[in-house]
Amino acid sequence: MCSRNRRFVYTSHSRRLLVAITALASLLIPGLRVSASIGTQTYVLAEGFDTCANVSAATLSAWWNGTPWYVYGTYLGGSGGAYVGCVPMSQATINSAIGQGWALEPFWYGRQMPSSCIRETYPSTISLNTTTAYSQGKSEADSANTAAASFGYGTFDIIYYDLEATGDSSACIAAAKAFVNGWEYELAYFTAYWGGLYGSSCSSNLSSFASIANVPRAIAPRDVNHDPTGVYGLSCLSDSLWDNEQRIHQLAAMVPLMYGGHSLVVDEDCAYGPVDTNSGVDRSPFNCSYVHQ
């Protein structure tokens, strides 16, 4: 699924049929939304940033005018994010960002691994029972679907699950894989969206998710030590995985920056993959050579 000759997954007949069925269902089921204010998926090679802070429309405007950045990774919701202080954008700010030209990359930061697997303690955790973990992944996908639809994300847009460290024991990795399998399955077959996965290229064991039944359609690997101007050459992650415009590399973390008098603490990204926008790519240069270091 991750090789260069498998890009057909984005336009398969089965997927089109599913979306057609979903569109028909939207006429019959109140609250089910398919059309949206945020445009369809676009593939880019572009710079960007992500943050789960509360960002104002004025700040986004100043950063749009003062940087070469094009992609904005934003927190969509989830219990894990709420626990660490993440704040979803308001609808007004989303509308403003899209109007300014930003391409969005939505993250869902929900359940995390239990303290028996990792050092951090979260209030909502993934079960080490793989059957339960799979069901939990599906439930998180349903919640993310509701949030994405309410904000106006369009058909085929990818929602990235923020999975922090998984732990290295076989039981922890098996539970994480079952969870992500449920996440991807539910989004791919029962919503208008695809599922993606964010995590550390090493401590989140990203490579292990290339072998599950429902492989994430794209990944957002965090690796702050390698290849600051691209998406390959990352630690613990083969270049042969997710190699078909399927990566958004988080290359620097918690960097305080100011543009146009507006400051933020952000993670810096290089996107070579799918993002969500109404405007198409209109920023230059279309690469990541000017990312702040």
Short mmCIF file of C-alpha atoms in Angstrom, two decimals:
data_model
loop_
_atom_site.label_atom_id
_atom_site.label_comp_id
_atom_site.label_asym_id
_atom_site.label_seq_id
_atom_site.Cartn_x
_atom_site.Cartn_y
_atom_site.Cartn_z
CA MET A 1 0.00 0.00 0.00
CA CYS A 2 2.92 2.34 0.57
CA SER A 3 4.91 1.78 -2.61
CA ARG A 4 5.05 4.19 -5.52
CA ASN A 5 2.97 1.97 -7.80
CA ARG A 6 -0.02 1.91 -5.46
CA ARG A 7 -1.25 5.48 -5.66
CA PHE A 8 -4.51 4.19 -7.13
CA VAL A 9 -5.80 3.82 -3.56
CA TYR A 10 -6.70 7.50 -3.64
CA THR A 11 -9.06 7.14 -6.59
CA SER A 12 -10.23 3.53 -6.40
CA HIS A 13 -13.69 2.58 -7.67
CA SER A 14 -14.55 1.14 -4.28
CA ARG A 15 -13.73 4.44 -2.58
CA ARG A 16 -15.82 6.39 -5.08
CA LEU A 17 -18.69 4.00 -4.52
CA LEU A 18 -18.38 4.46 -0.77
CA VAL A 19 -18.47 8.24 -1.07
CA ALA A 20 -21.46 8.05 -3.40
CA ILE A 21 -23.26 5.88 -0.87
CA THR A 22 -22.26 8.28 1.92
CA ALA A 23 -23.59 11.22 -0.09
CA LEU A 24 -26.89 9.40 -0.58
CA ALA A 25 -27.00 8.57 3.12
CA SER A 26 -26.52 12.23 3.96
CA LEU A 27 -29.89 12.89 2.41
CA LEU A 28 -31.47 10.31 4.68
CA ILE A 29 -29.54 10.69 7.94
CA PRO A 30 -29.76 14.10 9.62
CA GLY A 31 -26.39 15.53 10.63
CA LEU A 32 -24.30 13.41 8.24
CA ARG A 33 -22.24 15.86 6.20
CA VAL A 34 -20.27 15.32 3.00
CA SER A 35 -20.02 18.69 1.26
CA ALA A 36 -17.76 21.17 3.01
CA SER A 37 -16.31 24.68 3.07
CA ILE A 38 -12.72 23.41 3.10
CA GLY A 39 -11.65 22.15 -0.28
CA THR A 40 -10.55 18.77 -1.50
CA GLN A 41 -7.19 17.16 -0.96
CA THR A 42 -4.13 18.67 -2.67
CA TYR A 43 -0.61 17.22 -2.86
CA VAL A 44 2.21 19.63 -2.11
CA LEU A 45 5.90 19.98 -1.45
CA ALA A 46 5.79 22.93 0.90
CA GLU A 47 6.87 24.32 4.23
CA GLY A 48 4.62 24.71 7.22
CA PHE A 49 4.11 24.49 10.95
CA ASP A 50 1.79 22.90 13.44
CA THR A 51 0.59 23.95 16.87
CA CYS A 52 -2.26 23.14 19.21
CA ALA A 53 -2.25 26.66 20.66
CA ASN A 54 -5.14 29.04 20.20
CA VAL A 55 -4.10 30.99 17.09
CA SER A 56 -5.92 34.16 16.07
CA ALA A 57 -6.86 35.13 12.53
CA ALA A 58 -4.60 38.19 12.88
CA THR A 59 -1.62 35.99 13.75
CA LEU A 60 -2.27 33.69 10.82
CA SER A 61 -2.47 36.70 8.51
CA ALA A 62 0.84 38.10 9.82
CA TRP A 63 2.53 34.73 9.42
CA TRP A 64 1.08 34.22 5.94
CA ASN A 65 2.52 37.55 4.85
CA GLY A 66 5.82 37.22 6.72
CA THR A 67 6.90 33.64 5.96
CA PRO A 68 7.18 31.22 3.03
CA TRP A 69 5.01 28.76 4.95
CA TYR A 70 1.95 27.29 3.33
CA VAL A 71 0.76 24.37 5.52
CA TYR A 72 -0.85 24.84 8.93
CA GLY A 73 -1.27 21.76 11.14
CA THR A 74 -4.12 22.35 13.57
CA TYR A 75 -5.61 20.50 16.52
CA LEU A 76 -9.06 19.15 15.72
CA GLY A 77 -9.93 17.67 19.12
CA GLY A 78 -9.48 14.66 21.38
CA SER A 79 -8.97 13.89 25.07
CA GLY A 80 -5.17 13.62 24.90
CA GLY A 81 -4.86 17.07 23.42
CA ALA A 82 -7.27 18.57 25.92
CA TYR A 83 -5.21 17.02 28.73
CA VAL A 84 -2.02 18.79 27.60
CA GLY A 85 -3.77 22.10 26.91
CA CYS A 86 -4.50 21.99 23.19
CA VAL A 87 -7.24 24.30 21.93
CA PRO A 88 -9.18 23.71 18.68
CA MET A 89 -9.43 26.62 16.28
CA SER A 90 -12.73 28.41 16.20
CA GLN A 91 -14.84 28.14 13.07
CA ALA A 92 -14.18 31.83 12.40
CA THR A 93 -10.41 31.29 12.53
CA ILE A 94 -10.64 28.26 10.25
CA ASN A 95 -12.66 30.27 7.75
CA SER A 96 -10.12 33.07 7.93
CA ALA A 97 -7.18 30.68 7.46
CA ILE A 98 -8.79 29.12 4.41
CA GLY A 99 -9.61 32.55 3.04
CA GLN A 100 -6.01 33.70 3.46
CA GLY A 101 -4.77 30.68 1.52
CA TRP A 102 -3.48 28.33 4.21
CA ALA A 103 -3.58 24.60 3.54
CA LEU A 104 -4.73 22.75 6.65
CA GLU A 105 -3.55 19.49 8.20
CA PRO A 106 -5.97 18.39 10.96
CA PHE A 107 -4.73 16.35 13.95
CA TRP A 108 -6.91 14.31 16.31
CA TYR A 109 -5.14 13.88 19.67
CA GLY A 110 -7.17 11.29 21.56
CA ARG A 111 -6.41 8.22 23.68
CA GLN A 112 -2.77 7.38 24.34
CA MET A 113 -0.92 4.33 25.58
CA PRO A 114 -1.22 3.47 29.29
CA SER A 115 1.48 4.30 31.82
CA SER A 116 2.54 0.65 31.85
CA CYS A 117 3.85 1.27 28.31
CA ILE A 118 5.09 4.87 28.51
CA ARG A 119 6.24 7.36 31.13
CA GLU A 120 3.37 9.81 30.64
CA THR A 121 0.00 9.29 32.34
CA TYR A 122 -3.11 10.18 30.33
CA PRO A 123 -6.72 10.19 31.58
CA SER A 124 -7.95 8.21 28.54
CA THR A 125 -5.81 5.28 27.48
CA ILE A 126 -5.64 2.51 24.90
CA SER A 127 -6.43 -0.93 26.24
CA LEU A 128 -3.80 -3.64 26.05
CA ASN A 129 -6.58 -6.01 25.01
CA THR A 130 -6.28 -5.85 21.23
CA THR A 131 -9.99 -6.42 20.61
CA THR A 132 -10.88 -3.54 22.91
CA ALA A 133 -8.10 -1.38 21.43
CA TYR A 134 -9.50 -1.94 17.94
CA SER A 135 -12.96 -0.82 19.08
CA GLN A 136 -11.45 2.22 20.79
CA GLY A 137 -9.72 3.19 17.55
CA LYS A 138 -13.04 3.01 15.73
CA SER A 139 -14.69 5.14 18.40
CA GLU A 140 -11.98 7.80 18.13
CA ALA A 141 -12.48 7.81 14.35
CA ASP A 142 -16.21 8.44 14.79
CA SER A 143 -15.50 11.38 17.09
CA ALA A 144 -12.91 12.80 14.71
CA ASN A 145 -15.32 12.41 11.81
CA THR A 146 -17.98 14.42 13.64
CA ALA A 147 -15.50 17.19 14.45
CA ALA A 148 -14.04 17.35 10.93
CA ALA A 149 -17.49 17.51 9.36
CA SER A 150 -18.59 20.26 11.74
CA PHE A 151 -15.58 22.37 10.72
CA GLY A 152 -16.21 21.76 7.02
CA TYR A 153 -13.40 19.45 5.97
CA GLY A 154 -14.05 17.99 2.53
CA THR A 155 -14.33 14.50 1.11
CA PHE A 156 -11.04 12.53 0.98
CA ASP A 157 -9.32 14.84 3.50
CA ILE A 158 -6.92 13.04 5.84
CA ILE A 159 -7.25 13.26 9.63
CA TYR A 160 -3.97 12.46 11.37
CA TYR A 161 -4.13 10.63 14.68
CA ASP A 162 -1.56 11.99 17.14
CA LEU A 163 -0.05 8.90 18.75
CA GLU A 164 2.78 9.71 21.11
CA ALA A 165 5.19 7.02 22.34
CA THR A 166 3.88 3.46 22.15
CA GLY A 167 6.34 1.64 24.38
CA ASP A 168 8.55 -1.16 23.10
CA SER A 169 7.03 -4.29 24.61
CA SER A 170 5.25 -6.69 22.27
CA ALA A 171 1.98 -6.22 24.17
CA CYS A 172 2.11 -2.43 23.89
CA ILE A 173 2.99 -2.45 20.20
CA ALA A 174 0.26 -5.02 19.45
CA ALA A 175 -2.32 -2.85 21.22
CA ALA A 176 -1.17 0.27 19.37
CA LYS A 177 -1.38 -1.53 16.03
CA ALA A 178 -4.89 -2.82 16.80
CA PHE A 179 -5.98 0.69 17.79
CA VAL A 180 -4.64 2.33 14.63
CA ASN A 181 -6.12 -0.48 12.54
CA GLY A 182 -9.55 0.33 13.95
CA TRP A 183 -8.98 4.06 13.45
CA GLU A 184 -8.07 3.69 9.80
CA TYR A 185 -10.77 1.11 9.05
CA GLU A 186 -13.57 3.21 10.50
CA LEU A 187 -12.54 6.39 8.70
CA ALA A 188 -11.89 4.68 5.36
CA TYR A 189 -15.10 2.67 5.20
CA PHE A 190 -17.65 4.60 7.25
CA THR A 191 -16.82 8.28 6.77
CA ALA A 192 -15.88 10.62 3.94
CA TYR A 193 -12.30 10.87 5.26
CA TRP A 194 -9.03 8.95 5.27
CA GLY A 195 -7.00 8.20 8.38
CA GLY A 196 -3.39 9.27 8.82
CA LEU A 197 -0.92 8.85 11.67
CA TYR A 198 1.42 11.25 13.48
CA GLY A 199 4.15 10.10 15.84
CA SER A 200 7.85 9.90 16.50
CA SER A 201 9.60 7.94 13.78
CA CYS A 202 11.30 5.92 16.56
CA SER A 203 9.41 6.05 19.86
CA SER A 204 6.00 5.73 18.19
CA ASN A 205 7.30 2.75 16.18
CA LEU A 206 5.81 4.17 12.98
CA SER A 207 7.28 1.49 10.74
CA SER A 208 5.26 -1.20 12.53
CA PHE A 209 2.00 0.30 11.23
CA ALA A 210 2.98 -0.43 7.63
CA SER A 211 2.05 -4.08 8.21
CA ILE A 212 -1.44 -3.76 9.70
CA ALA A 213 -4.53 -4.65 7.66
CA ASN A 214 -5.64 -1.03 7.25
CA VAL A 215 -2.47 0.98 6.71
CA PRO A 216 -2.68 4.75 7.39
CA ARG A 217 -2.94 6.63 4.09
CA ALA A 218 -0.25 9.10 5.11
CA ILE A 219 2.06 9.75 8.04
CA ALA A 220 3.44 12.77 9.88
CA PRO A 221 6.72 11.49 11.37
CA ARG A 222 8.50 13.49 14.05
CA ASP A 223 12.29 13.41 13.74
CA VAL A 224 14.16 16.54 14.77
CA ASN A 225 17.61 15.14 13.99
CA HIS A 226 17.57 14.26 10.29
CA ASP A 227 17.07 15.83 6.85
CA PRO A 228 15.69 19.26 7.81
CA THR A 229 14.68 20.09 4.24
CA GLY A 230 12.82 16.93 3.28
CA VAL A 231 10.78 13.93 4.41
CA TYR A 232 13.20 11.02 3.88
CA GLY A 233 16.32 9.79 5.63
CA LEU A 234 14.49 9.65 8.96
CA SER A 235 15.48 7.52 11.93
CA CYS A 236 13.81 4.12 12.39
CA LEU A 237 11.70 4.59 9.24
CA SER A 238 12.57 3.12 5.85
CA ASP A 239 12.36 5.43 2.84
CA SER A 240 10.41 2.67 1.07
CA LEU A 241 7.42 3.14 3.41
CA TRP A 242 4.80 5.79 2.66
CA ASP A 243 6.92 6.94 -0.28
CA ASN A 244 4.22 8.18 -2.65
CA GLU A 245 3.66 11.79 -1.51
CA GLN A 246 2.53 10.44 1.87
CA ARG A 247 4.70 12.23 4.44
CA ILE A 248 4.68 15.43 6.46
CA HIS A 249 7.93 15.60 8.43
CA GLN A 250 7.91 17.41 11.77
CA LEU A 251 11.54 18.51 11.83
CA ALA A 252 11.72 20.91 14.77
CA ALA A 253 9.71 21.08 17.98
CA MET A 254 8.62 23.88 20.31
CA VAL A 255 10.35 26.70 18.44
CA PRO A 256 9.41 30.25 19.57
CA LEU A 257 9.05 32.51 16.53
CA MET A 258 7.67 35.96 15.76
CA TYR A 259 6.51 37.40 12.45
CA GLY A 260 4.76 40.72 11.95
CA GLY A 261 4.68 41.30 15.70
CA HIS A 262 2.82 38.05 16.35
CA SER A 263 4.60 35.29 18.31
CA LEU A 264 3.89 31.57 18.55
CA VAL A 265 5.64 28.46 19.80
CA VAL A 266 5.37 25.97 16.94
CA ASP A 267 6.64 22.72 15.49
CA GLU A 268 8.13 23.18 12.01
CA ASP A 269 7.14 20.90 9.16
CA CYS A 270 8.10 19.90 5.66
CA ALA A 271 5.08 18.61 3.78
CA TYR A 272 5.40 16.23 0.85
CA GLY A 273 1.91 14.86 0.78
CA PRO A 274 -1.80 15.55 1.09
CA VAL A 275 -3.18 18.73 2.65
CA ASP A 276 -6.59 20.42 2.59
CA THR A 277 -7.14 23.74 0.87
CA ASN A 278 -9.49 25.82 -1.23
CA SER A 279 -6.85 27.89 -2.96
CA GLY A 280 -4.42 25.44 -4.51
CA VAL A 281 -0.68 25.91 -4.14
CA ASP A 282 0.23 29.53 -4.73
CA ARG A 283 3.35 29.93 -2.61
CA SER A 284 6.92 29.82 -3.83
CA PRO A 285 9.35 28.10 -3.58
CA PHE A 286 7.62 24.73 -3.52
CA ASN A 287 10.15 23.04 -1.27
CA CYS A 288 11.38 23.13 2.31
CA SER A 289 14.74 24.83 1.85
CA TYR A 290 13.79 27.92 3.84
CA VAL A 291 12.58 26.28 7.03
CA HIS A 292 13.89 28.18 10.05
CA GLN A 293 16.79 26.50 11.88
#
